[in-house]
CSV table of C-alpha atoms in Angstrom, one decimal:
chain,number,residue,atom,x,y,z
A,1,MET,CA,96.9,92.0,109.2
A,2,LYS,CA,100.2,90.8,107.9
A,3,PHE,CA,103.7,91.4,109.3
A,4,GLY,CA,107.0,92.2,107.7
A,5,LEU,CA,110.5,93.1,108.6
A,6,PHE,CA,112.3,96.2,107.2
A,7,TYR,CA,116.0,96.5,106.6
A,8,GLU,CA,118.1,99.7,106.0
A,9,HIS,CA,121.3,97.8,107.2
A,10,GLN,CA,122.2,100.5,109.8
A,11,LEU,CA,125.8,100.6,111.0
A,12,PRO,CA,126.7,103.4,113.4
A,13,LYS,CA,130.3,104.4,113.8
A,14,PRO,CA,132.9,103.6,114.8
A,15,TRP,CA,133.5,100.9,112.3
A,16,LYS,CA,136.0,98.1,112.5
A,17,GLU,CA,137.1,95.5,110.0
A,18,GLY,CA,134.4,92.9,109.3
A,19,ASP,CA,131.4,95.0,110.6
A,20,GLU,CA,129.7,95.2,107.3
A,21,HIS,CA,130.2,91.5,106.7
A,22,GLN,CA,128.7,90.6,110.0
A,23,LEU,CA,125.8,93.0,109.5
A,24,LEU,CA,124.7,91.3,106.3
A,25,LYS,CA,125.2,87.8,107.7
A,26,ASP,CA,123.1,88.6,110.8
A,27,ALA,CA,120.3,90.1,108.7
A,28,LEU,CA,120.2,86.9,106.6
A,29,ASP,CA,120.0,84.8,109.7
A,30,GLN,CA,117.1,87.0,111.0
A,31,ILE,CA,115.2,86.7,107.7
A,32,GLU,CA,115.7,82.9,107.7
A,33,LEU,CA,114.3,82.7,111.2
A,34,ALA,CA,111.4,85.0,110.3
A,35,ASP,CA,110.5,82.7,107.4
A,36,GLN,CA,110.5,79.7,109.7
A,37,LEU,CA,108.3,81.6,112.3
A,38,GLY,CA,105.7,82.6,109.7
A,39,TYR,CA,106.3,86.3,109.0
A,40,ASP,CA,104.8,87.4,105.8
A,41,TYR,CA,107.3,89.9,104.2
A,42,VAL,CA,110.8,91.1,104.3
A,43,TRP,CA,111.5,94.6,102.9
A,44,GLU,CA,114.8,96.1,102.0
A,45,VAL,CA,115.3,99.6,100.7
A,46,GLU,CA,117.8,100.9,98.1
A,47,HIS,CA,120.0,103.8,99.3
A,48,HIS,CA,123.3,105.3,98.3
A,49,PHE,CA,126.0,107.2,100.3
A,50,LEU,CA,123.9,107.3,103.5
A,51,GLU,CA,126.7,106.4,105.9
A,52,GLU,CA,125.5,104.8,109.2
A,53,TYR,CA,121.8,105.2,108.3
A,54,SER,CA,121.7,102.7,105.4
A,55,HIS,CA,124.4,100.5,104.0
A,56,SER,CA,121.9,99.0,101.5
A,57,SER,CA,123.1,100.1,98.1
A,58,ALA,CA,122.6,96.7,96.3
A,59,PRO,CA,119.4,95.3,97.7
A,60,GLU,CA,118.9,93.1,94.7
A,61,VAL,CA,122.0,91.1,95.6
A,62,PHE,CA,121.0,90.8,99.3
A,63,LEU,CA,117.4,89.8,98.5
A,64,ALA,CA,118.6,87.2,96.1
A,65,ALA,CA,120.6,85.6,98.9
A,66,ALA,CA,117.6,85.9,101.2
A,67,SER,CA,115.4,84.2,98.7
A,68,GLN,CA,117.7,81.1,98.7
A,69,ARG,CA,117.5,80.8,102.5
A,70,THR,CA,113.8,81.1,102.7
A,71,LYS,CA,110.7,79.3,101.3
A,72,ASN,CA,107.6,81.3,102.0
A,73,ILE,CA,108.3,84.9,103.1
A,74,ARG,CA,107.6,87.5,100.4
A,75,ILE,CA,110.7,89.2,99.1
A,76,GLY,CA,109.9,93.0,99.2
A,77,HIS,CA,112.2,95.0,97.0
A,78,GLY,CA,111.2,98.2,98.7
A,79,ILE,CA,112.1,100.5,97.3
A,80,VAL,CA,113.9,100.6,94.0
A,81,GLN,CA,114.8,104.2,93.1
A,82,LEU,CA,113.4,104.8,89.7
A,83,PRO,CA,114.9,108.1,88.4
A,84,MET,CA,116.9,107.0,85.5
A,85,GLU,CA,120.2,108.3,86.7
A,86,PHE,CA,119.9,105.7,89.5
A,87,ASN,CA,118.6,102.8,87.4
A,88,HIS,CA,117.7,102.4,83.7
A,89,PRO,CA,114.2,100.9,83.5
A,90,ALA,CA,115.3,97.9,81.4
A,91,ARG,CA,117.9,97.0,84.1
A,92,VAL,CA,115.2,97.3,86.8
A,93,ALA,CA,112.8,95.0,84.8
A,94,GLU,CA,115.6,92.5,84.2
A,95,ARG,CA,116.6,92.4,87.9
A,96,ILE,CA,113.1,92.2,89.3
A,97,ALA,CA,112.1,89.4,86.9
A,98,THR,CA,115.2,87.4,87.7
A,99,LEU,CA,114.6,87.8,91.4
A,100,ASP,CA,111.1,86.7,90.9
A,101,LEU,CA,112.2,83.6,89.1
A,102,ILE,CA,114.8,82.5,91.6
A,103,SER,CA,112.5,83.2,94.5
A,104,ASP,CA,109.7,81.1,92.9
A,105,GLY,CA,107.4,84.1,92.4
A,106,ARG,CA,107.7,85.8,95.8
A,107,VAL,CA,108.8,89.3,94.8
A,108,GLU,CA,107.0,92.5,95.7
A,109,PHE,CA,108.1,95.5,93.6
A,110,GLY,CA,108.3,98.7,95.6
A,111,THR,CA,109.3,101.9,93.9
A,112,GLY,CA,110.3,105.5,94.8
A,113,GLU,CA,111.8,108.7,93.5
A,114,GLY,CA,114.3,109.5,96.2
A,115,SER,CA,114.5,112.7,98.2
A,116,ALA,CA,117.8,113.0,100.1
A,117,GLU,CA,120.1,115.5,98.5
A,118,ILE,CA,123.2,113.4,99.1
A,119,GLU,CA,121.7,110.7,96.9
A,120,LEU,CA,120.0,112.9,94.3
A,121,GLY,CA,123.1,115.1,94.0
A,122,GLY,CA,125.4,112.1,93.8
A,123,PHE,CA,123.6,110.9,90.7
A,124,ASN,CA,122.8,114.3,89.3
A,125,VAL,CA,119.0,113.7,89.6
A,126,SER,CA,116.9,116.8,89.2
A,127,ARG,CA,114.7,117.4,92.2
A,128,ASP,CA,112.2,119.1,89.9
A,129,ALA,CA,112.0,116.2,87.5
A,130,LYS,CA,112.3,113.2,89.7
A,131,ARG,CA,108.5,112.6,90.2
A,132,ARG,CA,108.0,112.6,86.5
A,133,GLU,CA,111.0,110.3,86.0
A,134,TRP,CA,109.5,107.9,88.5
A,135,SER,CA,106.1,107.8,86.8
A,136,GLU,CA,107.5,107.3,83.4
A,137,ALA,CA,110.0,104.6,84.5
A,138,LEU,CA,107.2,102.7,86.3
A,139,ASP,CA,105.1,102.8,83.2
A,140,ALA,CA,107.9,101.6,81.0
A,141,ILE,CA,108.9,98.8,83.4
A,142,THR,CA,105.4,97.4,83.7
A,143,LYS,CA,105.2,97.3,79.9
A,144,MET,CA,108.6,95.5,79.7
A,145,PHE,CA,107.2,92.8,82.1
A,146,VAL,CA,104.3,92.0,79.8
A,147,GLU,CA,105.2,93.0,76.3
A,148,ALA,CA,106.9,90.3,74.3
A,149,PRO,CA,108.7,92.0,72.6
A,150,PHE,CA,108.7,95.4,74.3
A,151,ALA,CA,107.4,97.9,71.8
A,152,GLY,CA,109.8,100.6,72.8
A,153,TYR,CA,109.3,103.9,74.5
A,154,ASN,CA,109.4,107.6,73.4
A,155,GLY,CA,108.9,109.6,76.6
A,156,GLU,CA,110.2,112.8,78.2
A,157,PHE,CA,113.2,110.9,79.8
A,158,LEU,CA,113.3,107.4,78.3
A,159,LYS,CA,114.0,107.0,74.6
A,160,MET,CA,114.3,103.3,73.9
A,161,PRO,CA,113.8,101.2,70.7
A,162,ALA,CA,111.9,97.9,70.6
A,163,ARG,CA,113.7,95.1,72.4
A,164,ASN,CA,112.6,91.8,74.0
A,165,VAL,CA,113.4,92.5,77.7
A,166,LEU,CA,114.3,89.2,79.3
A,167,PRO,CA,113.6,87.3,81.5
A,168,LYS,CA,109.9,87.8,82.2
A,169,PRO,CA,108.7,87.5,85.8
A,170,MET,CA,107.2,84.3,87.2
A,171,GLN,CA,104.2,86.2,88.6
A,172,LYS,CA,101.7,87.2,85.9
A,173,PRO,CA,101.2,89.8,84.7
A,174,HIS,CA,104.0,91.0,87.1
A,175,PRO,CA,104.9,91.2,90.8
A,176,PRO,CA,102.6,93.4,93.0
A,177,LEU,CA,103.5,97.1,92.7
A,178,TRP,CA,104.1,99.5,95.6
A,179,MET,CA,105.3,103.0,96.1
A,180,ALA,CA,107.1,104.7,99.0
A,181,CYS,CA,104.7,107.1,100.9
A,182,SER,CA,106.0,109.4,103.6
A,183,GLN,CA,103.1,111.9,103.4
A,184,HIS,CA,99.3,111.8,102.9
A,185,GLU,CA,99.8,113.2,99.4
A,186,TYR,CA,101.8,110.1,98.3
A,187,ILE,CA,99.1,107.8,99.8
A,188,ARG,CA,96.6,109.4,97.4
A,189,THR,CA,99.0,109.0,94.5
A,190,ALA,CA,99.4,105.3,95.2
A,191,ALA,CA,95.6,104.8,95.3
A,192,LEU,CA,95.1,106.7,92.0
A,193,LYS,CA,97.7,104.4,90.4
A,194,GLY,CA,96.2,101.2,91.9
A,195,ILE,CA,99.4,100.3,93.7
A,196,GLY,CA,100.2,99.4,97.3
A,197,ALA,CA,101.2,102.2,99.7
A,198,LEU,CA,104.4,101.7,101.7
A,199,SER,CA,104.2,104.3,104.4
A,200,PHE,CA,107.6,105.0,106.0
A,201,ALA,CA,106.2,107.6,108.3
A,202,PHE,CA,105.5,106.6,111.9
A,203,ILE,CA,101.8,107.5,112.5
A,204,GLU,CA,99.3,106.9,115.2
A,205,PRO,CA,96.4,104.5,114.5
A,206,GLU,CA,93.9,107.4,114.4
A,207,GLN,CA,95.9,109.1,111.7
A,208,ALA,CA,96.4,105.8,109.9
A,209,LYS,CA,92.7,105.3,109.7
A,210,GLU,CA,92.3,108.7,107.8
A,211,TRP,CA,95.1,107.6,105.4
A,212,VAL,CA,93.6,104.1,104.9
A,213,ASP,CA,90.0,105.4,104.3
A,214,ASP,CA,91.2,108.0,101.8
A,215,TYR,CA,93.3,105.4,100.0
A,216,TYR,CA,90.6,102.8,99.6
A,217,GLN,CA,88.0,105.5,98.6
A,218,LEU,CA,90.2,106.7,95.8
A,219,LEU,CA,91.3,103.3,94.7
A,220,ALA,CA,87.7,102.3,94.3
A,221,SER,CA,86.8,105.5,92.4
A,222,GLU,CA,86.7,106.2,88.7
A,223,GLN,CA,89.8,108.3,89.2
A,224,CYS,CA,91.9,105.2,89.6
A,225,ASN,CA,94.0,104.5,86.5
A,226,PRO,CA,96.4,101.6,87.2
A,227,ALA,CA,100.1,102.1,86.7
A,228,GLY,CA,100.5,98.4,86.0
A,229,PHE,CA,98.5,95.6,84.6
A,230,SER,CA,97.2,94.5,88.0
A,231,VAL,CA,95.9,96.3,91.0
A,232,ASN,CA,97.6,95.9,94.4
A,233,PRO,CA,95.2,97.2,97.1
A,234,ASN,CA,97.3,97.4,100.2
A,235,VAL,CA,98.5,99.9,102.9
A,236,ALA,CA,101.6,99.1,104.9
A,237,LEU,CA,103.3,101.1,107.6
A,238,VAL,CA,106.4,100.8,109.7
A,239,LEU,CA,106.8,100.6,113.4
A,240,PRO,CA,109.9,100.3,115.6
A,241,PHE,CA,109.9,96.8,117.2
A,242,MET,CA,111.4,95.0,120.2
A,243,VAL,CA,109.4,92.6,122.3
A,244,HIS,CA,110.2,91.1,125.7
A,245,GLU,CA,108.2,89.8,128.6
A,246,ASP,CA,109.6,92.5,130.8
A,247,GLU,CA,108.7,96.0,129.6
A,248,LYS,CA,111.9,97.6,131.0
A,249,THR,CA,114.1,95.1,129.1
A,250,ALA,CA,112.2,95.7,125.9
A,251,ILE,CA,112.8,99.5,126.2
A,252,GLU,CA,116.4,99.1,127.1
A,253,ARG,CA,116.9,96.8,124.1
A,254,GLY,CA,114.9,98.8,121.5
A,255,VAL,CA,114.3,102.5,122.2
A,256,GLU,CA,117.9,103.7,121.6
A,257,GLY,CA,118.0,102.0,118.3
A,258,ALA,CA,114.6,103.4,117.3
A,259,ASN,CA,115.7,106.9,118.3
A,260,PHE,CA,118.9,106.6,116.3
A,261,PHE,CA,116.9,105.5,113.3
A,262,ASP,CA,114.8,108.6,113.6
A,263,TYR,CA,117.8,110.9,114.2
A,264,SER,CA,119.9,109.5,111.4
A,265,LEU,CA,116.8,109.9,109.1
A,266,GLY,CA,116.6,113.5,110.1
A,267,HIS,CA,120.3,114.0,109.5
A,268,TYR,CA,120.0,113.1,105.8
A,269,TYR,CA,116.5,114.4,105.1
A,270,ALA,CA,116.0,117.4,107.3
A,271,PHE,CA,118.6,119.2,109.4
A,272,GLY,CA,122.0,117.5,108.8
A,273,LYS,CA,125.2,118.9,107.2
A,274,HIS,CA,127.0,115.8,106.1
A,275,ARG,CA,130.8,115.5,105.4
A,276,PRO,CA,131.2,112.3,103.4
A,277,GLY,CA,133.6,110.0,105.1
A,278,TYR,CA,134.0,112.3,108.1
A,279,SER,CA,130.7,113.0,109.8
A,280,ASP,CA,130.0,110.8,112.9
A,281,ILE,CA,126.2,110.6,113.2
A,282,TRP,CA,126.3,108.2,116.1
A,283,ASP,CA,128.5,110.6,118.1
A,284,GLU,CA,126.3,113.5,117.3
A,285,PHE,CA,123.2,111.5,118.3
A,286,ASN,CA,124.7,110.6,121.7
A,287,GLN,CA,125.7,114.2,122.4
A,288,ASN,CA,122.2,115.5,122.0
A,289,GLN,CA,119.6,112.7,121.7
A,290,LEU,CA,116.5,114.5,123.0
A,291,GLN,CA,116.9,117.8,121.2
A,292,ALA,CA,118.0,116.2,118.0
A,293,THR,CA,115.2,113.7,117.9
A,294,THR,CA,112.7,116.4,118.5
A,295,SER,CA,114.2,118.6,115.8
A,296,ALA,CA,114.1,115.7,113.3
A,297,SER,CA,110.5,115.0,114.0
A,298,GLU,CA,109.5,118.7,113.7
A,299,GLU,CA,111.4,119.3,110.5
A,300,THR,CA,110.3,116.1,108.7
A,301,GLY,CA,106.7,116.4,109.8
A,302,HIS,CA,106.8,112.9,111.2
A,303,GLU,CA,105.7,111.7,114.6
A,304,THR,CA,108.8,111.0,116.6
A,305,ILE,CA,109.7,107.4,116.7
A,306,SER,CA,110.8,107.8,120.3
A,307,ARG,CA,107.2,107.2,121.2
A,308,ARG,CA,108.1,103.6,121.1
A,309,GLY,CA,105.8,102.0,118.6
A,310,ALA,CA,105.9,98.2,119.0
A,311,ILE,CA,108.4,98.2,121.8
A,312,GLY,CA,107.2,96.6,124.9
A,313,THR,CA,105.6,93.4,126.3
A,314,PRO,CA,103.6,91.0,124.1
A,315,GLU,CA,100.4,92.3,125.6
A,316,GLN,CA,101.3,96.0,125.0
A,317,VAL,CA,102.3,95.3,121.4
A,318,ARG,CA,99.1,93.2,120.9
A,319,GLU,CA,96.9,96.1,122.0
A,320,LEU,CA,98.7,98.6,119.8
A,321,LEU,CA,98.4,96.3,116.7
A,322,ARG,CA,94.7,95.8,117.3
A,323,ARG,CA,94.3,99.5,117.0
A,324,TYR,CA,96.1,99.5,113.6
A,325,GLU,CA,94.1,96.5,112.5
A,326,GLU,CA,90.8,98.3,113.4
A,327,ALA,CA,92.1,101.3,111.4
A,328,GLY,CA,92.3,99.0,108.3
A,329,VAL,CA,96.1,98.8,108.0
A,330,ASP,CA,96.9,95.7,105.8
A,331,GLN,CA,100.5,95.2,106.9
A,332,VAL,CA,102.8,96.4,109.8
A,333,ILE,CA,106.5,96.3,108.9
A,334,PHE,CA,108.8,96.1,111.9
A,335,ILE,CA,112.1,98.0,112.2
A,336,SER,CA,114.3,96.1,114.6
A,337,GLN,CA,117.7,96.3,112.9
A,338,ALA,CA,118.3,99.9,114.0
A,339,GLY,CA,121.2,101.6,115.7
A,340,ASN,CA,123.2,99.2,117.8
A,341,ASN,CA,120.4,96.8,118.5
A,342,LYS,CA,121.8,93.4,119.1
A,343,HIS,CA,121.3,90.4,116.7
A,344,GLU,CA,120.4,88.0,119.5
A,345,HIS,CA,117.8,90.4,121.0
A,346,ILE,CA,116.2,90.9,117.5
A,347,CYS,CA,116.0,87.1,117.1
A,348,GLU,CA,114.5,86.7,120.6
A,349,ALA,CA,111.9,89.4,119.9
A,350,LEU,CA,110.9,87.9,116.6
A,351,THR,CA,110.4,84.5,118.2
A,352,LEU,CA,108.4,85.8,121.2
A,353,PHE,CA,106.1,87.9,118.9
A,354,ALA,CA,105.5,84.9,116.6
A,355,GLN,CA,104.6,82.7,119.5
A,356,GLU,CA,102.6,85.1,121.7
A,357,VAL,CA,101.1,87.8,119.4
A,358,MET,CA,101.0,86.8,115.7
A,359,PRO,CA,98.6,83.8,115.8
A,360,GLU,CA,95.4,85.7,116.5
A,361,PHE,CA,96.1,88.2,113.7
A,362,LYS,CA,96.9,85.5,111.2
A,363,GLU,CA,93.7,83.8,112.0
A,364,ARG,CA,91.6,86.9,111.3
A,365,ASP,CA,93.7,87.9,108.2
A,366,GLU,CA,92.4,85.1,106.0
A,367,HIS,CA,88.8,86.2,106.4
A,368,TYR,CA,89.7,89.9,106.1
A,369,GLN,CA,91.5,89.3,102.8
A,370,ALA,CA,88.6,87.4,101.4
A,371,ARG,CA,86.2,90.1,102.3
A,372,LYS,CA,88.5,92.8,100.9
A,373,GLN,CA,88.8,91.1,97.6
A,374,GLN,CA,85.1,90.6,97.3
A,375,ARG,CA,84.5,94.3,98.2
A,376,LEU,CA,86.9,95.6,95.7
A,377,ALA,CA,86.5,93.1,92.8
A,378,LEU,CA,84.2,95.2,90.7
A,379,ALA,CA,86.2,98.4,91.3
A,380,ILE,CA,89.4,96.6,90.3
A,381,GLU,CA,87.9,95.2,87.2
A,382,GLN,CA,86.6,98.6,86.1
A,383,ALA,CA,90.0,100.2,86.8
A,384,LEU,CA,91.8,97.7,84.7
A,385,GLU,CA,89.4,98.3,81.9
A,386,ARG,CA,90.6,101.9,81.9
A,387,LYS,CA,94.2,100.8,81.5
A,388,ALA,CA,95.6,101.0,78.0
A,389,PRO,CA,96.4,97.6,76.7
A,390,ALA,CA,100.0,96.3,76.3
A,391,LEU,CA,101.6,96.7,72.8
A,392,HIS,CA,104.0,94.5,71.0
A,393,ALA,CA,106.9,95.5,68.7
A,394,ASP,CA,106.2,95.2,64.9
A,395,GLU,CA,107.4,91.8,63.7
A,396,ASP,CA,108.9,93.5,60.7
A,397,TYR,CA,111.2,95.7,62.9
A,398,VAL,CA,114.8,94.5,62.4
A,399,VAL,CA,118.0,95.3,64.3
A,400,VAL,CA,120.8,95.2,61.7
A,401,SER,CA,124.2,94.2,63.0
A,402,PRO,CA,127.2,96.1,61.6
A,403,PRO,CA,129.4,94.1,59.2
A,404,ARG,CA,132.3,92.4,60.9
A,405,LEU,CA,135.7,93.9,60.1
A,406,PRO,CA,138.5,91.6,59.1
A,407,ILE,CA,140.8,90.7,62.0
A,408,THR,CA,143.8,92.7,60.5
A,409,GLU,CA,141.6,95.8,60.1
A,410,THR,CA,140.2,95.5,63.7
A,411,ILE,CA,143.7,95.4,65.0
A,412,ASN,CA,144.8,98.4,63.0
A,413,ASN,CA,141.7,100.4,64.2
A,414,LYS,CA,142.8,99.8,67.8
């Protein structure tokens, strides 16, 4: 099993001058430390307008900075929102490829369709069409990665003529593909498209086993028709995280932040009524922690994050992770930057976990990955045979530039 860190860039109110600056600088320090300690992935999401819950509206910029302060950790762009009102597919392809180049081929390309009304409404994204937009955009982007030149696209949402979309990614045929999965239904979709499943729902190991078994059964079936030009067989899930030798200290340092993460998630995705610029989610959370957290869990259908997850002593966390490992989970992604969790506590927890818990899992992971690749090799080969081949623009296609106007006529037209 591999381990990653997950960033929403949470920033509870009240805010003071310099808070956002410090938030991002602390996160970069944490990622640099994680790279040195041997963590495998860092993931950052793309969100817009989600005050306090996620100040992460330009992850491509943040991850580019992280790539220059690290050497080995995988750069997880998870997720990019693909409805075209958020991001034009060509711009996504250009950004992902550039990030892959400057990170020396370390990018993981996670995708999603968005679901919070404050985001969808802010960009006038149709709730009824967003799933179809996501699927079409992903199809176009993977073609842009490999087609030189891109043959163009005539879909329901994307109408684009032939162009050579540059640059091309360092990883061939393209970075590993993932999709955000909050429900079992989405896990199945990821498997059928041959892409990794990023589960952002907190689920127990026993439920995780059901999801993992279903995912790998579908991925290895004849129903799998890859969305891209490679298959990425992986299931990752998130857990709240804070480790300390003393259990009480770990709880004091981590549980409140985890509960705020859950509550603020519910505020935007389930029960909240938000007044942009005026709502105070941290204050609401503190007024009614228990009731609000329970309501968020019930309305979103998620297990409540207040059940601690990977918050505890090294031995407690080790035993929990062994259960997820036995369930077949490929990667656990830790949420430690949540609520008002302190930077120094996060760094201490990352270091302690890397020293006391991580080594045994890393030792087993190498053998597990080899067995998995061997087990799935034939199924992946057959799935890729079902994938329609890449096209290329007709070399006779010409883009004619308009004639240049004389300078005097240009001035007159203005």
